[in-house]
Amino acid sequence: MNRKKGDKGFESPRPYKLTHQVVCINNINFQRKSVVGYVELTIFPTVANLNRIKLNSKQCRIYRVRVNDLEAAFIYNDPTLEVCHHESKQRNLNYFSNAYAAAVSAVDPDAGNGELCIKVPSELWKHVDELKVLKVHINFSLDQPKGGLHFVVPNMEGSMAERGAHVFSCGYQNSTRFWFPCVDSYSELCTWKLEYTVDAAMVAVSNGDLVETVYTHDMRKKTFHYMLAIPTAASNISLAIGPFEILVDPYMHEVTHFCLPQLLPLLKHTTSYLHEVFEFYEEILTCRYPYSCFKTVFIDEAYVEVAAYASMSIFSTNLLHSAMIIDETPLTRRCLAQALAQQFFGCFISRMSWSDEWVLKGISGYIYGLWMKKTFGVNEYRHWIKQELDQIVAYELKTGGVLLHPIFGGGKEKDNPASHLHFSIKHPHTLSWEYYTMFQCKAHLVMRLIENRISMEFMLQVFNKLLSLASTASSQKFQSHMWSQMLVSTSGFLKSISNVSGKDIQPLIKQWVDQSGVVKFYGSFAFNRKRNVLELEIKQDYTSPGTQKYVGPLKVTVQELDGSFNHTLQIEENSLKHDIPCHSKSRRNKKKKIPLMNGEEVDMDLSAMDADSPLLWIRIDPDMSVLRKVEFEQSDFMWQYQLRYERDVVAQEEAILALEKFPTPASRLALTDILEQEQCFYRVRMLACFCLAKIANSMVSTWTGPPAMKSLFTRMFCCKTCPNIVKTNNFMNFQSYFLQKTMPVAMALLRDVHNLCPKEVLMFILDLIKYNDNRKNKFSDNYYRAELIDALANSVTPAVSVNNEVRTLDNLNPDVRLILEEITRFLNMEKLLPSYRHTITVSCLKAIRVLQKNGHVPSDPALFKSYAEYGHFVDVRIAALEAVVDYTKVDRSYEELQWLLTMVQNDPVPYIRHKILDMLTKNPPFTKNMESPLCNEALVDQLWKLMNSGTSHDWRLRCGAVDLYFTLFGLSRPSCLPLPELGLVLNLKEKKAVLNPTIIPESVANNQEPVNTTNNHGQPVVFQNTFSNSQEEEEIDMDTVHDSQAFIYHHLNMLERPSTPGKEQSSGEVTMHPVSAAPLSVFSKESNSSKHSDHHHHHHHEHKKKKKKHKHKHKHKHKHDSKEKEKEPFAFSNSPASARSIRSPSLSD
Amino acid sequence: MSRSGSKHTTTPADNYYLARRRTLQVVVSSLLTEAGFESAEKAAVETLTEMLQSYISEIGRSAKSYCEHTARTQPTLSDIVVTLVEMGFNVETLPAYAKRSQRMVITAPPVTNQPVTPKALTAGQNKPHPSHIPGYFPEFPDPHTYIKTPTYREPVSDYQVLREKAASQRRDVERALTRFMAKTGETQSLFKDDVSTFPLIAARPFTVPYLTALLPSELEMQQMEETDSSEQDDQTDTENLPLHISTDDSGPEKENASVLQQNTSLSGSRNGEENMIDNPYLRPVKKPKIRRKK
């Protein structure tokens, strides 16, 4: 919180500087999943009276701490283990989120905090006062880690190496503290020595250069010695140990690839491309790859597909593929390119603070985009930008905004930048995973906007400057103060930009970086024939959540008969209308070629257009230089012209989406023409397929000829001599391969007048399956077959059910019987000849769920549950779990929900656990405004427990649980919980009474004037509530949302009940403790030495207390004794090192 | 003799051999009787038979050599005589011995008919040579080996039928196979009341699920080889092999030096000029330093 915007450079939040760290792992036991080792940190005090050293450590059992060989006392306190300590029946997400943010703050290394607090032995105080070096030696072990380090141990015969057992580090953002004690911050850089002693059959891959490998004396084990001379943050340290196969890159010998046994041929093929990515980045950045070596490791049960660490990247083994696989190839290459981009920005160059994260994600995403443009072409690049833009716009409009550069001012949080969210954005570890994904997406889009402003050349110069500064700094071996040059900050980055380009981009930064929200334009136009002027009206919606007002230039491109013209409009506060003079007169019969934007001249059939107007089409912000959503109105023929003749793929895609609303023969013709045009970008053609299906359905009564796309498909992919038989597969032309895959899927969406899939289409698809012949193909057809199954699933329509009869075989629809026959055969064949990534099983499971949902097959989750078990391929599991989630929702099954939640807690694969929560959030069994039998107290308790303490080992999972809780119950107290008996709660410690937050009515609170807005660190905002039954001043939580009906209902209920505390459930639930961070604040208050503890925190407390004193008289007094007791032994009860810390002298003396 | 156990399966050549042998045995036995032996051990008879056989064989071999020496193919009586002389046998005594009174006459072994070699199948009449081909040239082969009989069918429907056939054949095989698997193993069903119409082979978790999911099946591998035989990966293979294992067994100082060198000379190695790859993961593992406790 001591961060200042300015050119001051980096100020460490710690009273010491870390210069070197040794990590030595002596023993790794795969059987017991345990790790034993020590770390040694070399630190230089920067203040004279340093007597405590705070470090980060989670999960580790710490045996012994020595400072300069003297035994040192330490305490271990991790408030994130259990966020809300007192078993209060609050169950209010607002409360939780605040408490969680406070807990994360309390151990945040960027604020100088940590879980582990080491007391410098008094013998060394003098030594410290001379600012001399300290060596902190910590012996630790790790037993069955639940996060941070993931063991994969297949359950079979043989030695660990034969089984392919491996272990690797993983996690979301800075998670290194999960596997060794360190300063787990991206801003504390130091050099490293890493040593791992592993089984002789295993390889340990880690950061930096492998200096040597030495056998142990019994020759059964090997020790890998790594040195990392480039200063690196602990958060960028990683490890992977396993019986890896080693492949030295044939093009770059300093690059080594590792994969699990038997996969070497795939590894060879997959990585054969990597050197080109290297060359590309080095060329555009005019900078060598900063590390002396690079390692890629492909492991199973990956936490994320791509994880970048200093000089190595950990990938999911599922990215490996053979030369026969088409679809995975570009995806894998993209992952490789992403990982490499993050080597430069993210690993080598680190960030100063969390609020600078956007710069790193932005730059790495941006250069990755440049690579995409070069590798896959401009069309693919623009398509990708459009896709990302649509995603971020949709997300921001849904949730209310993504803020790239949050600035947290001291104390005043009335303008809390993220008040619309149910989580704090102050820390990476409190963020919803989806938010973080969108954050990265927005970051690179904003980088692109900056590029638009200052040109790519300058942009690359800026990057080069950052990199060369960093590499100069990194080579300063013994000048650790220089190392902060390797950290990037928002201000430093902006300063570089202005130095290099001389341009002021401050307005742009203010708009997109310092502020959240996107722009929503509504455009319409009229042509004034008299003045020959286009009257364009552009409105904005800036009142809806997630929007912001845009003021500034906006490019509009108008295609007229005489050519394409760009106009830059100034969007201002009040001007909605813009007059744009037209260059050409309307004309009719003059046959003349029409020049396009790119200089091309084409013949057009102009008969469709308005005779009076020279306008062919209009585009607003064609270059996507604003983060916006545009809804533009123009006539159908203009969209059709735009689709046919505009060469920009984004414009074509926009036109296709717009044409959905114009089901006319002309639209049909335009779409069909695009579909047939081979020069057209394949993704546009794929999109046209789906639009054509929609149009055909809207035009069903007037549609003539065979079903849409059928004759087209026949012409393109079937035999000339027998049109009902598809040619034997030849996927050499990827464009037509993708089209061939997509067309049947789109065709299956066709419906006849009875809203059924036409028989002709179904038979056509069945024939495609029947005659599919891949024997002569160079490529695998597994994705194609999977999509044919998807097509079958798409053709399914709801069963006609006569008075809810039970689904049996006898009343099975004959068409469905055919479909089921195919699915059965495919699914069974997969057992004998499995396809790559089991794509066919995945599609079959999805199709079966569709059949169940449409009432053809009895709804039953048993099949999916068996496929969801541990031991199936991850894609299959996800597909099966998705079906179970869907079943849970549709059938409101409590049993399945429990089954899913059990899996969230117990599944060995972190990704699956995360994904279940994610899928439950996206497809929830019920939502907060819904009555559901599933919504009951036990479920609330269970989920509460899950996010409160059950997921402390995985940030991502905990945030996932928070998301789910939010989706199910909202921010306030879940409506299914019984009303607490007491409306008012007394807190003796804080000396105040509050309206029990469990019954807080937010909607009313929202209508009232705030009297006190000093809301900080988890304090709910205080409001005056005139509604309260005891006519007292009360504190009401306003951030929550609730409908007023519920509120009134609650109050009526309350009045009806006896007000005496007759039916109290337990003592703990009555007393409220609004400040979850209290234990921590007590700690920091009493430790007067730490200069960097957050002062606001207890300032605020004191402030609060004063305020409360005059309220004291209103108290109901009951049940406060138990509370006091609970507070005292606050920290030690959670500490794994508690046994030790009790013996050690107390820190607060 | 080892063959005697398997008489039933003997070939004609074996039979002749055995018959000859048996005859010789009879000869030896009668000679022994002539010489006044009442009985003889089998081994003795065998030895004598062997000797006799060798002797006769030698006469034959030698006689053949003589006849070939004089550029003939059939031995004459004189060849035999020369042979016998050469072998130190007094030919004069032979007629007297042959006509000795107490000689035993052995009946000739029954002659089995020469097995008929089946005639090659002949179809049709072989064509006679035309006049310009001399008669000593071999005859024309049977007409069926070179005469073609064109059959006529619609080429269009042919493709369709073939595809149709291939498709339904494959489908039948697949269905039969999966049904069999389903019948013999555990199954799952979509309908509770009916387990046989759409039997699904039960899902079985793998111990290492990614292997089956990622590695191409053998069928696919085969296909890949067929469709694309010009894979270039092989070239790079050999480069990667740790050829240089023999290089360093020097002390740790040298090792460190080489590491540093490697770090600084990365750009050089990138050009791929050196054939030897210096990658730390390919270096041999060092032996532990022995520390002596005092």
Short mmCIF file of C-alpha atoms in Angstrom, two decimals, chain B:
data_model
loop_
_atom_site.label_atom_id
_atom_site.label_comp_id
_atom_site.label_asym_id
_atom_site.label_seq_id
_atom_site.Cartn_x
_atom_site.Cartn_y
_atom_site.Cartn_z
CA MET B 1 17.62 -95.26 -37.37
CA SER B 2 16.33 -92.39 -35.62
CA ARG B 3 13.78 -92.20 -38.31
CA SER B 4 12.37 -95.63 -37.62
CA GLY B 5 9.96 -94.24 -35.11
CA SER B 6 8.28 -92.12 -37.66
CA LYS B 7 7.77 -94.58 -40.45
CA HIS B 8 4.34 -93.46 -41.19
CA THR B 9 5.38 -90.14 -42.35
CA THR B 10 8.41 -91.12 -44.33
CA THR B 11 8.97 -89.98 -47.86
CA PRO B 12 9.57 -92.36 -50.82
CA ALA B 13 13.29 -91.57 -50.71
CA ASP B 14 13.43 -92.67 -47.13
CA ASN B 15 11.61 -95.80 -48.01
CA TYR B 16 14.18 -96.73 -50.61
CA TYR B 17 16.94 -96.11 -48.22
CA LEU B 18 15.34 -98.32 -45.62
CA ALA B 19 14.61 -101.08 -48.09
CA ARG B 20 18.19 -101.09 -49.28
CA ARG B 21 19.44 -101.22 -45.80
CA ARG B 22 17.14 -104.06 -44.94
CA THR B 23 18.36 -106.02 -47.97
CA LEU B 24 21.93 -105.46 -46.94
CA GLN B 25 21.10 -106.73 -43.50
CA VAL B 26 19.64 -109.88 -44.96
CA VAL B 27 22.81 -110.29 -47.03
CA VAL B 28 25.01 -109.88 -44.01
CA SER B 29 22.92 -112.31 -42.01
CA SER B 30 23.02 -114.95 -44.70
CA LEU B 31 26.77 -114.53 -45.05
CA LEU B 32 27.07 -114.99 -41.34
CA THR B 33 24.92 -118.10 -41.46
CA GLU B 34 27.09 -119.30 -44.33
CA ALA B 35 30.11 -118.72 -42.16
CA GLY B 36 28.56 -120.84 -39.48
CA PHE B 37 27.18 -118.37 -36.99
CA GLU B 38 24.12 -119.43 -35.14
CA SER B 39 23.20 -116.04 -33.94
CA ALA B 40 24.62 -112.53 -33.85
CA GLU B 41 24.19 -109.47 -31.76
CA LYS B 42 22.28 -106.74 -33.40
CA ALA B 43 25.09 -104.30 -32.97
CA ALA B 44 27.48 -106.66 -34.71
CA VAL B 45 25.12 -107.12 -37.61
CA GLU B 46 24.67 -103.39 -37.83
CA THR B 47 28.41 -102.81 -37.90
CA LEU B 48 28.92 -105.38 -40.60
CA THR B 49 26.08 -103.94 -42.58
CA GLU B 50 27.60 -100.55 -42.27
CA MET B 51 30.93 -101.86 -43.48
CA LEU B 52 29.34 -103.61 -46.39
CA GLN B 53 27.40 -100.57 -47.33
CA SER B 54 30.49 -98.42 -47.21
CA TYR B 55 32.37 -100.83 -49.30
CA ILE B 56 29.71 -101.04 -51.97
CA SER B 57 29.27 -97.29 -51.91
CA GLU B 58 32.97 -96.81 -52.37
CA ILE B 59 32.94 -99.17 -55.35
CA GLY B 60 30.12 -97.20 -56.86
CA ARG B 61 31.70 -93.82 -56.19
CA SER B 62 35.04 -94.91 -57.53
CA ALA B 63 33.54 -96.53 -60.59
CA LYS B 64 31.65 -93.39 -61.34
CA SER B 65 34.84 -91.37 -61.10
CA TYR B 66 36.56 -93.66 -63.55
CA CYS B 67 33.78 -93.49 -66.01
CA GLU B 68 33.56 -89.73 -65.79
CA HIS B 69 37.29 -89.55 -66.15
CA THR B 70 36.92 -91.12 -69.50
CA ALA B 71 34.11 -88.73 -70.42
CA ARG B 72 31.30 -91.17 -70.12
CA THR B 73 28.16 -91.01 -68.12
CA GLN B 74 27.48 -94.70 -67.60
CA PRO B 75 30.06 -96.95 -65.88
CA THR B 76 31.09 -100.03 -67.82
CA LEU B 77 32.24 -103.33 -66.47
CA SER B 78 35.83 -102.35 -66.95
CA ASP B 79 35.37 -99.38 -64.71
CA ILE B 80 34.16 -101.67 -61.98
CA VAL B 81 37.05 -104.01 -62.51
CA VAL B 82 39.59 -101.21 -62.34
CA THR B 83 37.94 -100.03 -59.22
CA LEU B 84 38.06 -103.40 -57.57
CA VAL B 85 41.68 -103.78 -58.55
CA GLU B 86 42.45 -100.41 -57.21
CA MET B 87 40.79 -101.33 -53.95
CA GLY B 88 43.01 -104.35 -53.68
CA PHE B 89 40.43 -106.96 -54.51
CA ASN B 90 41.43 -109.99 -56.45
CA VAL B 91 38.99 -110.03 -59.35
CA GLU B 92 40.01 -113.52 -60.38
CA THR B 93 38.39 -115.01 -57.31
CA LEU B 94 35.06 -113.45 -58.00
CA PRO B 95 33.51 -115.91 -60.47
CA ALA B 96 34.45 -118.84 -58.22
CA TYR B 97 33.00 -117.18 -55.20
CA ALA B 98 29.83 -116.40 -57.04
CA LYS B 99 29.39 -119.97 -58.01
CA ARG B 100 30.16 -121.49 -54.60
CA SER B 101 27.91 -124.29 -53.68
CA GLN B 102 26.81 -123.35 -50.18
CA ARG B 103 25.69 -119.92 -51.21
CA MET B 104 22.31 -118.72 -50.07
CA VAL B 105 19.99 -117.15 -52.54
CA ILE B 106 18.13 -114.14 -51.40
CA THR B 107 14.90 -113.30 -53.05
CA ALA B 108 14.82 -109.87 -54.62
CA PRO B 109 12.88 -107.32 -52.61
CA PRO B 110 9.42 -106.59 -53.95
CA VAL B 111 9.54 -103.74 -56.36
CA THR B 112 6.99 -101.11 -55.68
CA ASN B 113 5.63 -99.14 -58.53
CA GLN B 114 7.27 -95.89 -59.29
CA PRO B 115 4.95 -93.23 -57.84
CA VAL B 116 3.30 -91.33 -60.63
CA THR B 117 4.10 -87.65 -60.69
CA PRO B 118 0.82 -85.90 -61.33
CA LYS B 119 0.65 -84.31 -64.69
CA ALA B 120 0.54 -80.57 -64.82
CA LEU B 121 -2.87 -79.29 -65.52
CA THR B 122 -3.37 -78.66 -69.13
CA ALA B 123 -6.11 -76.54 -70.33
CA GLY B 124 -6.80 -76.40 -73.99
CA GLN B 125 -4.38 -77.22 -76.74
CA ASN B 126 -0.93 -75.82 -76.71
CA LYS B 127 -0.38 -73.78 -79.76
CA PRO B 128 2.14 -75.26 -82.23
CA HIS B 129 5.13 -73.16 -83.12
CA PRO B 130 4.63 -70.89 -86.03
CA SER B 131 6.85 -71.61 -88.97
CA HIS B 132 9.48 -68.96 -88.19
CA ILE B 133 10.30 -70.43 -84.77
CA PRO B 134 12.66 -73.35 -84.83
CA GLY B 135 11.33 -76.51 -83.32
CA TYR B 136 13.97 -76.76 -80.59
CA PHE B 137 12.57 -73.80 -78.81
CA PRO B 138 10.34 -74.59 -75.85
CA GLU B 139 6.72 -75.06 -76.43
CA PHE B 140 4.19 -72.41 -75.85
CA PRO B 141 2.77 -72.33 -72.33
CA ASP B 142 -0.80 -73.34 -71.73
CA PRO B 143 -3.22 -70.98 -73.33
CA HIS B 144 -4.87 -70.02 -70.05
CA THR B 145 -1.71 -68.37 -68.87
CA TYR B 146 -1.83 -65.71 -71.54
CA ILE B 147 -5.27 -65.57 -73.02
CA LYS B 148 -7.63 -62.95 -71.46
CA THR B 149 -11.37 -63.15 -71.44
CA PRO B 150 -12.87 -59.68 -71.08
CA THR B 151 -15.94 -59.36 -68.86
CA TYR B 152 -18.23 -56.39 -69.03
CA ARG B 153 -19.80 -54.47 -66.11
CA GLU B 154 -20.94 -50.90 -65.46
CA PRO B 155 -17.83 -49.03 -64.25
CA VAL B 156 -19.98 -46.34 -62.57
CA SER B 157 -21.97 -48.59 -60.36
CA ASP B 158 -18.81 -50.48 -59.69
CA TYR B 159 -17.40 -47.68 -57.57
CA GLN B 160 -20.68 -47.19 -55.81
CA VAL B 161 -21.05 -50.86 -55.10
CA LEU B 162 -17.51 -51.10 -53.87
CA ARG B 163 -17.93 -48.20 -51.51
CA GLU B 164 -21.24 -49.55 -50.41
CA LYS B 165 -19.71 -52.95 -49.83
CA ALA B 166 -16.68 -51.60 -48.03
CA ALA B 167 -18.87 -49.46 -45.83
CA SER B 168 -21.33 -52.15 -44.90
CA GLN B 169 -18.60 -54.69 -44.44
CA ARG B 170 -16.73 -52.46 -42.09
CA ARG B 171 -19.89 -51.61 -40.26
CA ASP B 172 -20.81 -55.26 -39.88
CA VAL B 173 -17.38 -56.13 -38.61
CA GLU B 174 -17.43 -53.28 -36.18
CA ARG B 175 -20.86 -54.09 -34.93
CA ALA B 176 -20.10 -57.76 -34.56
CA LEU B 177 -16.87 -57.02 -32.79
CA THR B 178 -18.32 -54.50 -30.40
CA ARG B 179 -21.32 -56.69 -29.69
CA PHE B 180 -19.01 -59.55 -28.95
CA MET B 181 -16.96 -57.39 -26.64
CA ALA B 182 -20.10 -56.17 -25.00
CA LYS B 183 -21.42 -59.69 -24.57
CA THR B 184 -18.24 -60.99 -23.06
CA GLY B 185 -17.48 -58.09 -20.81
CA GLU B 186 -19.18 -55.71 -18.48
CA THR B 187 -21.75 -53.41 -20.04
CA GLN B 188 -23.68 -50.30 -19.34
CA SER B 189 -27.05 -49.52 -20.73
CA LEU B 190 -29.05 -46.45 -21.59
CA PHE B 191 -32.33 -48.16 -20.86
CA LYS B 192 -32.82 -49.74 -17.50
CA ASP B 193 -35.26 -52.33 -18.79
CA ASP B 194 -33.18 -53.40 -21.74
CA VAL B 195 -29.52 -54.18 -21.67
CA SER B 196 -29.10 -55.94 -24.98
CA THR B 197 -30.32 -53.58 -27.69
CA PHE B 198 -27.77 -50.86 -27.20
CA PRO B 199 -25.07 -52.49 -25.14
CA LEU B 200 -22.27 -50.16 -24.22
CA ILE B 201 -18.94 -51.58 -23.22
CA ALA B 202 -18.40 -50.43 -19.68
CA ALA B 203 -16.07 -47.54 -19.12
CA ARG B 204 -12.88 -48.72 -17.54
CA PRO B 205 -10.42 -46.30 -16.00
CA PHE B 206 -6.82 -46.54 -17.14
CA THR B 207 -3.78 -46.39 -14.92
CA VAL B 208 -2.08 -44.06 -17.38
CA PRO B 209 -4.94 -42.48 -19.30
CA TYR B 210 -2.88 -40.13 -21.46
CA LEU B 211 -1.04 -42.90 -23.27
CA THR B 212 -4.06 -44.30 -25.07
CA ALA B 213 -5.41 -40.85 -25.66
CA LEU B 214 -2.32 -39.39 -27.25
CA LEU B 215 -0.41 -42.16 -28.96
CA PRO B 216 -1.69 -43.07 -32.39
CA SER B 217 -3.04 -46.60 -32.55
CA GLU B 218 -1.11 -49.25 -34.40
CA LEU B 219 -3.61 -49.10 -37.20
CA GLU B 220 -3.06 -45.42 -37.61
CA MET B 221 0.70 -45.84 -37.46
CA GLN B 222 0.48 -48.37 -40.24
CA GLN B 223 -1.65 -46.03 -42.25
CA MET B 224 0.75 -43.23 -41.69
CA GLU B 225 3.63 -45.31 -42.96
CA GLU B 226 1.66 -46.24 -46.01
CA THR B 227 0.58 -42.77 -46.88
CA ASP B 228 3.78 -41.04 -46.03
CA SER B 229 7.04 -42.84 -46.19
CA SER B 230 9.32 -39.85 -46.60
CA GLU B 231 9.58 -38.85 -42.98
CA GLN B 232 12.56 -36.70 -42.30
CA ASP B 233 12.66 -37.05 -38.58
CA ASP B 234 15.12 -39.86 -38.79
CA GLN B 235 17.96 -37.64 -39.81
CA THR B 236 17.83 -35.58 -36.71
CA ASP B 237 17.71 -38.66 -34.54
CA THR B 238 21.26 -39.65 -34.93
CA GLU B 239 22.50 -36.18 -34.19
CA ASN B 240 20.97 -36.28 -30.80
CA LEU B 241 22.62 -39.40 -29.67
CA PRO B 242 25.15 -38.68 -27.00
CA LEU B 243 28.20 -39.28 -29.14
CA HIS B 244 30.48 -37.41 -26.88
CA ILE B 245 30.04 -39.38 -23.74
CA SER B 246 33.66 -40.26 -23.85
CA THR B 247 34.79 -36.67 -23.73
CA ASP B 248 34.74 -35.52 -20.18
CA ASP B 249 36.02 -37.33 -17.26
CA SER B 250 38.09 -34.42 -16.10
CA GLY B 251 37.87 -32.69 -12.78
CA PRO B 252 35.10 -30.40 -11.61
CA GLU B 253 37.04 -27.26 -12.43
CA LYS B 254 37.17 -28.16 -16.05
CA GLU B 255 33.54 -29.00 -15.97
CA ASN B 256 32.62 -25.61 -14.67
CA ALA B 257 34.79 -23.97 -17.23
CA SER B 258 33.05 -25.79 -19.98
CA VAL B 259 29.71 -24.74 -18.62
CA LEU B 260 30.77 -21.13 -18.69
CA GLN B 261 32.07 -21.56 -22.13
CA GLN B 262 28.83 -23.02 -23.18
CA ASN B 263 26.95 -20.09 -21.80
CA THR B 264 29.00 -17.59 -23.65
CA SER B 265 29.25 -19.44 -26.88
CA LEU B 266 25.58 -20.18 -27.28
CA SER B 267 25.33 -18.09 -30.36
CA GLY B 268 28.00 -20.17 -31.96
CA SER B 269 26.29 -23.43 -31.32
CA ARG B 270 23.07 -22.07 -32.68
CA ASN B 271 24.52 -22.01 -36.13
CA GLY B 272 24.76 -25.73 -35.88
CA GLU B 273 28.36 -25.84 -37.02
CA GLU B 274 29.47 -28.26 -34.41
CA ASN B 275 28.27 -31.74 -34.81
CA MET B 276 28.66 -32.48 -31.16
CA ILE B 277 25.88 -31.29 -28.98
CA ASP B 278 26.88 -30.03 -25.62
CA ASN B 279 23.74 -30.25 -23.61
CA PRO B 280 24.02 -30.61 -19.85
CA TYR B 281 21.33 -33.26 -19.78
CA LEU B 282 23.34 -35.47 -22.09
CA ARG B 283 26.49 -35.31 -20.02
CA PRO B 284 27.38 -38.33 -17.96
CA VAL B 285 26.50 -38.34 -14.33
CA LYS B 286 29.53 -37.79 -12.13
CA LYS B 287 30.76 -40.09 -9.46
CA PRO B 288 30.52 -38.72 -5.97
CA LYS B 289 33.64 -37.18 -4.54
CA ILE B 290 34.99 -39.36 -1.83
CA ARG B 291 35.44 -37.52 1.39
CA ARG B 292 37.53 -39.16 4.00
CA LYS B 293 36.56 -38.78 7.55
CA LYS B 294 39.40 -38.16 9.87
#
